[in-house]
């Protein structure tokens, strides 16, 4: 059952992720991106992390992708064909292929060398179920993983300050 | 052993299906009559009758069949899709709006458990332990339907309506989430059934008395999320024709309307559940072995509370004027969000204080 769900989710994820980068129309592209985020939430549920799944939808599908949509609708990018043929630097395309293929090789070699972490069963008893809960996650974040958590917090703070500094009107 | 487990899971499936269909029908019936109720209340507030013709034969019965007449009319009208519209998204948008509103009902506890044929049945579609977060997640998706509709219509007024929706919902979702954080700190869980049970007992156990500020913030943001009157900028007819549904006709327009009323109805249930004790009755203890009658009573109690809030939605709509768009965003970002953050610190501080002096909060 879980295997079937995983395969269906994986296929939908791959399909929608491909659609994100191949659609000419940016709004469709973003809507496929939302579908991809949904599938990620599905994977989290399969792994017993319900809290992460809910937060994934609230933050990514409900807020970040909505902002993308907002920007795209504002920019009115209805005819992207007009922009084509005007590549900024010709080296970007081969560079992109090279980086993509390189990362792919690294991932594949990692997958080939190790069996990967065991996937906990969906109804794997109270222990797994409790792990997905908010209180468990909170305790883990504030005890075992306090340093990475704080570093991520400082990073986000810096990003917020940077965004405010960029968006602020210059007073001349 | 294996056979028994199959029988058990079959029984579980059957019971869940019955509960789901039952709740779905009740919600849709309330939503259908909410559309009539809105116009009736509008009529009485403006000193006129409201719709009162669609009755049974000679008996008008306050226009009791109006929702059926409306539905028939929606299906009979010509369905127009603009030539330059994005056809797929144009059709998808109303459906999405309605589904995103309807999915909220899965997590709301509509009543206590009842015992039938020796089985305990919860009057709730799914008792997930992340109830509040689930509803926030699904609620945050409602914006896509409206934004899609506004964009796909290929009409400037629709697009403006869609843009307004996006910025309004994003702003007020933050207020709503922060107000609920304070509530979750107090109750110690996002599970809605637990929150309801914690509010049983004397009436001052209702969260609205321990979180007056949080309730106010949450209530204001619910109005904005449902895009109801002081905040119905997405369809401000004096500036934007009809906002995001300018190009919609027939049942597609009907679905948008139906989605809005579903959102309002379920939001009313959500408010009653979070801040007004849900299905519990003040001073009446939750019984250990609830029977069928208690189940029906608890179901009715929740709906009485929810219908009151549904009435307030309509009352406010026909009483207050509309905000200006910049005022709306100013209120959201500069007043409500700082207040909500203050509310979190206040709640957390008070809980710590109570714990220190050993007073049960």
Coordinates of N, CA and C in Angstrom, one line a residue, chain B residues 183-321:
Chain B
X183 N -3.3 30.7 20.9 CA -4.3 29.7 21.4 C -3.7 28.3 21.6
X184 N -2.8 27.9 20.6 CA -2.2 26.6 20.7 C -1.3 26.5 21.9
X185 N -0.6 27.7 22.2 CA 0.3 27.7 23.4 C -0.5 27.4 24.7
X186 N -1.7 28.0 24.8 CA -2.5 27.8 25.9 C -3.1 26.4 26.0
X187 N -3.6 25.9 24.9 CA -4.2 24.5 25.0 C -3.1 23.4 24.9
X188 N -2.0 23.8 24.5 CA -0.9 22.8 24.4 C -1.1 21.7 23.3
X189 N -2.0 22.0 22.4 CA -2.2 21.0 21.3 C -2.9 21.7 20.1
X190 N -2.6 21.3 18.9 CA -3.4 21.8 17.8 C -4.6 20.8 17.4
X191 N -4.8 19.8 18.2 CA -5.9 18.9 17.9 C -7.3 19.5 18.4
X192 N -8.2 19.6 17.4 CA -9.4 20.4 17.7 C -10.3 19.7 18.7
X193 N -10.3 18.3 18.7 CA -11.2 17.7 19.7 C -10.7 17.9 21.1
X194 N -9.4 17.9 21.3 CA -8.8 18.2 22.6 C -9.1 19.6 23.1
X195 N -9.0 20.5 22.1 CA -9.3 21.9 22.5 C -10.8 22.1 22.9
X196 N -11.7 21.4 22.2 CA -13.1 21.4 22.6 C -13.3 20.9 24.0
X197 N -12.7 19.7 24.3 CA -12.9 19.1 25.6 C -12.3 19.9 26.7
X198 N -11.2 20.6 26.4 CA -10.6 21.5 27.4 C -11.5 22.7 27.8
X199 N -12.4 23.0 26.8 CA -13.3 24.1 27.1 C -14.6 23.8 27.8
X200 N -14.8 22.5 28.1 CA -16.1 22.1 28.8 C -16.0 22.6 30.2
X201 N -17.2 22.5 30.9 CA -17.3 23.0 32.2 C -17.9 24.4 32.3
X202 N -17.6 25.2 33.3 CA -18.3 26.5 33.4 C -18.0 27.3 32.2
X203 N -18.8 28.3 31.9 CA -18.8 29.1 30.7 C -17.5 29.8 30.5
X204 N -16.8 30.2 31.7 CA -15.6 31.0 31.6 C -14.4 30.1 31.2
X205 N -14.6 28.8 30.9 CA -13.6 28.0 30.3 C -13.5 28.2 28.8
X206 N -14.5 28.9 28.2 CA -14.4 29.1 26.8 C -13.2 30.0 26.5
X207 N -12.5 29.7 25.4 CA -11.2 30.4 25.1 C -11.4 31.9 24.9
X208 N -12.6 32.3 24.5 CA -12.8 33.7 24.2 C -12.6 34.5 25.5
X209 N -12.8 33.9 26.7 CA -12.6 34.7 27.9 C -11.1 34.7 28.3
X210 N -10.4 33.7 27.9 CA -9.0 33.7 28.2 C -8.2 34.4 27.1
X211 N -8.7 34.5 25.9 CA -8.0 35.1 24.8 C -8.8 36.2 24.1
X212 N -9.3 37.2 24.8 CA -10.1 38.2 24.2 C -9.4 38.9 23.0
X213 N -8.2 39.2 23.1 CA -7.4 39.9 22.1 C -7.2 39.0 20.9
X214 N -6.8 37.7 21.2 CA -6.6 36.7 20.1 C -7.9 36.5 19.4
X215 N -9.0 36.4 20.1 CA -10.3 36.2 19.4 C -10.6 37.4 18.5
X216 N -10.4 38.6 18.9 CA -10.7 39.7 18.1 C -9.9 39.7 16.8
X217 N -8.5 39.4 17.0 CA -7.7 39.4 15.8 C -8.1 38.3 14.8
X218 N -8.4 37.1 15.4 CA -8.8 36.0 14.6 C -10.1 36.3 13.8
X219 N -11.0 36.9 14.5 CA -12.3 37.2 13.9 C -12.2 38.2 12.8
X220 N -11.4 39.2 13.0 CA -11.2 40.2 11.9 C -10.5 39.5 10.7
X221 N -9.6 38.6 11.0 CA -8.9 38.0 9.8 C -9.8 37.0 9.1
X222 N -10.7 36.4 9.9 CA -11.6 35.5 9.2 C -12.5 36.3 8.2
X223 N -12.9 37.5 8.6 CA -13.7 38.3 7.7 C -12.9 38.6 6.4
X224 N -11.6 38.9 6.6 CA -10.8 39.2 5.4 C -10.5 37.9 4.6
X225 N -10.4 36.8 5.2 CA -10.1 35.5 4.5 C -11.3 35.1 3.7
X226 N -12.5 35.3 4.2 CA -13.7 35.0 3.5 C -14.1 36.1 2.5
X227 N -13.3 37.1 2.4 CA -13.5 38.4 1.7 C -15.0 38.8 1.8
X228 N -15.4 39.0 3.1 CA -16.7 39.4 3.4 C -16.7 40.9 3.7
X229 N -17.8 41.5 3.9 CA -18.0 42.9 3.8 C -16.9 43.8 4.4
X230 N -16.6 44.2 5.5 CA -15.7 45.4 5.4 C -14.5 45.1 4.5
X231 N -14.2 43.9 4.2 CA -13.0 43.5 3.5 C -13.3 42.9 2.1
X232 N -14.4 43.2 1.5 CA -14.6 42.4 0.2 C -14.1 43.2 -1.0
X233 N -12.8 43.7 -0.8 CA -12.2 44.4 -1.9 C -12.1 43.6 -3.2
X234 N -11.9 42.2 -3.2 CA -11.7 41.5 -4.4 C -12.9 41.7 -5.4
X235 N -14.1 42.0 -4.8 CA -15.2 42.1 -5.7 C -15.9 43.5 -5.5
X236 N -15.1 44.5 -5.2 CA -15.7 45.8 -5.0 C -16.3 46.3 -6.2
X237 N -17.7 46.3 -6.3 CA -18.4 46.5 -7.5 C -18.3 48.0 -8.0
X238 N -18.1 48.9 -7.1 CA -18.0 50.3 -7.6 C -16.7 50.6 -8.2
X239 N -15.7 49.8 -8.0 CA -14.4 50.1 -8.7 C -14.1 49.0 -9.7
X240 N -14.5 47.8 -9.5 CA -14.0 46.6 -10.3 C -15.1 45.9 -11.0
X241 N -16.2 46.5 -11.3 CA -17.4 45.8 -11.9 C -17.8 44.6 -11.0
X242 N -17.2 43.4 -11.1 CA -17.5 42.4 -10.1 C -16.2 41.7 -9.7
X243 N -15.0 42.4 -9.9 CA -13.8 41.8 -9.4 C -13.5 40.5 -10.2
X244 N -13.0 39.5 -9.5 CA -12.5 38.3 -10.2 C -13.5 37.5 -10.9
X245 N -14.8 37.6 -10.6 CA -15.8 36.9 -11.3 C -16.6 37.7 -12.3
X246 N -16.0 38.8 -12.8 CA -16.7 39.6 -13.8 C -17.1 38.8 -15.0
X247 N -16.2 37.9 -15.5 CA -16.4 37.2 -16.8 C -17.2 35.9 -16.6
X248 N -17.5 35.6 -15.3 CA -18.1 34.3 -15.1 C -19.6 34.4 -15.2
X249 N -20.2 33.3 -15.6 CA -21.7 33.2 -15.8 C -22.1 31.8 -15.4
X250 N -23.4 31.7 -15.3 CA -24.0 30.3 -15.1 C -23.5 29.7 -13.9
X251 N -23.4 28.3 -13.9 CA -23.0 27.6 -12.7 C -21.6 27.9 -12.3
X252 N -20.7 28.3 -13.2 CA -19.4 28.7 -12.7 C -19.4 29.8 -11.7
X253 N -20.2 30.8 -12.0 CA -20.4 31.9 -11.1 C -21.1 31.4 -9.8
X254 N -22.0 30.4 -10.0 CA -22.7 29.8 -8.9 C -21.8 29.1 -8.0
X255 N -20.8 28.5 -8.5 CA -19.8 27.7 -7.7 C -18.9 28.7 -6.9
X256 N -18.6 29.8 -7.5 CA -17.8 30.9 -6.8 C -18.6 31.3 -5.5
X257 N -19.9 31.6 -5.8 CA -20.8 32.1 -4.7 C -20.9 31.0 -3.7
X258 N -21.2 29.8 -4.1 CA -21.3 28.6 -3.2 C -20.1 28.4 -2.4
X259 N -18.9 28.6 -3.0 CA -17.7 28.4 -2.3 C -17.5 29.5 -1.2
X260 N -17.9 30.7 -1.5 CA -17.8 31.8 -0.5 C -18.7 31.4 0.7
X261 N -19.9 30.9 0.4 CA -20.8 30.6 1.5 C -20.3 29.4 2.3
X262 N -19.8 28.4 1.6 CA -19.2 27.3 2.3 C -18.1 27.7 3.2
X263 N -17.2 28.6 2.7 CA -16.1 29.1 3.5 C -16.6 29.8 4.7
X264 N -17.7 30.6 4.5 CA -18.2 31.4 5.7 C -18.8 30.4 6.7
X265 N -19.6 29.4 6.2 CA -20.2 28.5 7.1 C -19.2 27.7 7.9
X266 N -18.2 27.2 7.2 CA -17.2 26.4 8.0 C -16.3 27.3 8.8
X267 N -16.1 28.5 8.4 CA -15.4 29.4 9.3 C -16.2 29.7 10.6
X268 N -17.5 29.8 10.5 CA -18.3 30.0 11.7 C -18.2 28.8 12.6
X269 N -18.2 27.6 12.0 CA -18.0 26.3 12.8 C -16.6 26.4 13.5
X270 N -15.6 26.8 12.8 CA -14.3 26.9 13.3 C -14.2 27.9 14.4
X271 N -14.8 29.0 14.3 CA -14.8 30.0 15.4 C -15.4 29.4 16.6
X272 N -16.6 28.8 16.4 CA -17.4 28.2 17.5 C -16.5 27.2 18.2
X273 N -15.8 26.4 17.4 CA -15.0 25.3 18.0 C -13.8 25.8 18.8
X274 N -13.1 26.9 18.2 CA -11.9 27.3 18.9 C -12.2 28.2 20.1
X275 N -13.1 29.1 20.0 CA -13.3 30.1 21.0 C -14.6 30.0 21.8
X276 N -15.5 29.2 21.4 CA -16.8 29.2 22.1 C -17.2 27.8 22.5
X277 N -16.3 26.9 22.8 CA -16.6 25.6 23.4 C -17.1 24.6 22.4
X278 N -17.1 24.8 21.1 CA -17.4 23.8 20.2 C -18.8 23.2 20.5
X279 N -18.8 21.8 20.6 CA -20.1 21.1 20.8 C -20.4 21.0 22.3
X280 N -19.6 21.5 23.2 CA -19.9 21.3 24.6 C -21.0 22.4 25.0
X281 N -21.7 22.0 26.1 CA -22.7 22.9 26.7 C -22.1 23.4 28.0
X282 N -22.1 24.7 28.3 CA -21.6 25.2 29.5 C -22.2 24.5 30.8
X283 N -21.4 24.2 31.7 CA -21.8 23.6 33.0 C -22.2 22.1 32.8
X284 N -22.3 21.6 31.6 CA -22.7 20.2 31.4 C -21.4 19.4 31.2
X285 N -21.1 18.4 32.0 CA -19.9 17.6 31.9 C -20.1 16.7 30.6
X286 N -19.0 16.4 30.0 CA -19.0 15.5 28.8 C -19.1 14.1 29.4
X287 N -20.2 13.4 29.0 CA -20.4 12.0 29.6 C -19.4 11.0 29.2
X288 N -19.2 10.0 30.1 CA -18.2 9.0 29.9 C -18.6 8.1 28.7
X289 N -19.9 7.7 28.8 CA -20.4 6.8 27.8 C -21.5 7.4 27.0
X290 N -21.2 8.3 26.0 CA -22.3 9.0 25.4 C -23.2 8.2 24.5
X291 N -24.4 8.4 24.6 CA -25.4 7.7 23.8 C -25.7 8.5 22.5
X292 N -26.7 8.0 21.8 CA -27.1 8.6 20.5 C -27.7 10.0 20.8
X293 N -28.4 10.2 21.9 CA -29.1 11.5 22.2 C -28.1 12.5 22.4
X294 N -27.1 12.2 23.2 CA -26.0 13.2 23.5 C -25.3 13.6 22.2
X295 N -25.1 12.6 21.3 CA -24.5 12.9 20.0 C -25.3 14.0 19.3
X296 N -26.6 13.7 19.2 CA -27.4 14.6 18.5 C -27.4 16.0 19.1
X297 N -27.5 16.0 20.5 CA -27.5 17.3 21.2 C -26.2 18.1 20.9
X298 N -25.1 17.4 21.0 CA -23.8 18.1 20.8 C -23.7 18.6 19.4
X299 N -24.2 17.8 18.4 CA -24.2 18.2 17.0 C -25.0 19.5 16.9
X300 N -26.2 19.5 17.5 CA -27.1 20.7 17.4 C -26.5 21.9 18.1
X301 N -25.8 21.7 19.2 CA -25.2 22.8 20.0 C -24.1 23.5 19.1
X302 N -23.3 22.7 18.4 CA -22.3 23.3 17.6 C -23.0 24.2 16.5
X303 N -24.0 23.6 15.9 CA -24.6 24.3 14.8 C -25.3 25.6 15.3
X304 N -25.9 25.6 16.5 CA -26.5 26.8 17.0 C -25.5 27.9 17.1
X305 N -24.3 27.5 17.7 CA -23.2 28.5 17.8 C -22.8 29.0 16.5
X306 N -22.6 28.0 15.5 CA -22.1 28.4 14.2 C -23.1 29.3 13.5
X307 N -24.4 29.0 13.6 CA -25.4 29.8 12.9 C -25.4 31.2 13.4
X308 N -25.1 31.4 14.7 CA -25.0 32.7 15.2 C -23.9 33.5 14.5
X309 N -22.8 32.9 14.4 CA -21.6 33.6 13.7 C -21.9 33.8 12.3
X310 N -22.6 32.9 11.6 CA -23.0 33.1 10.2 C -23.9 34.3 10.1
X311 N -24.8 34.4 11.1 CA -25.7 35.6 11.1 C -24.9 36.9 11.3
X312 N -23.8 36.8 12.2 CA -23.0 38.0 12.4 C -22.3 38.4 11.1
X313 N -21.9 37.4 10.3 CA -21.3 37.7 9.0 C -22.2 38.6 8.1
X314 N -23.5 38.2 8.1 CA -24.5 38.9 7.3 C -24.8 40.2 7.9
X315 N -25.0 40.2 9.1 CA -25.3 41.5 9.9 C -24.3 42.5 9.6
X316 N -23.0 42.2 9.7 CA -21.9 43.1 9.4 C -21.9 43.6 8.0
X317 N -22.2 42.6 7.1 CA -22.2 43.0 5.7 C -23.1 44.1 5.3
X318 N -24.3 44.0 5.9 CA -25.3 45.0 5.6 C -25.3 46.2 6.5
X319 N -24.3 46.3 7.4 CA -24.2 47.4 8.3 C -23.0 48.3 8.1
X320 N -21.8 47.7 7.8 CA -20.6 48.5 7.7 C -20.3 48.8 6.2
X321 N -19.7 50.0 6.0 CA -19.2 50.3 4.6 C -17.9 49.5 4.4

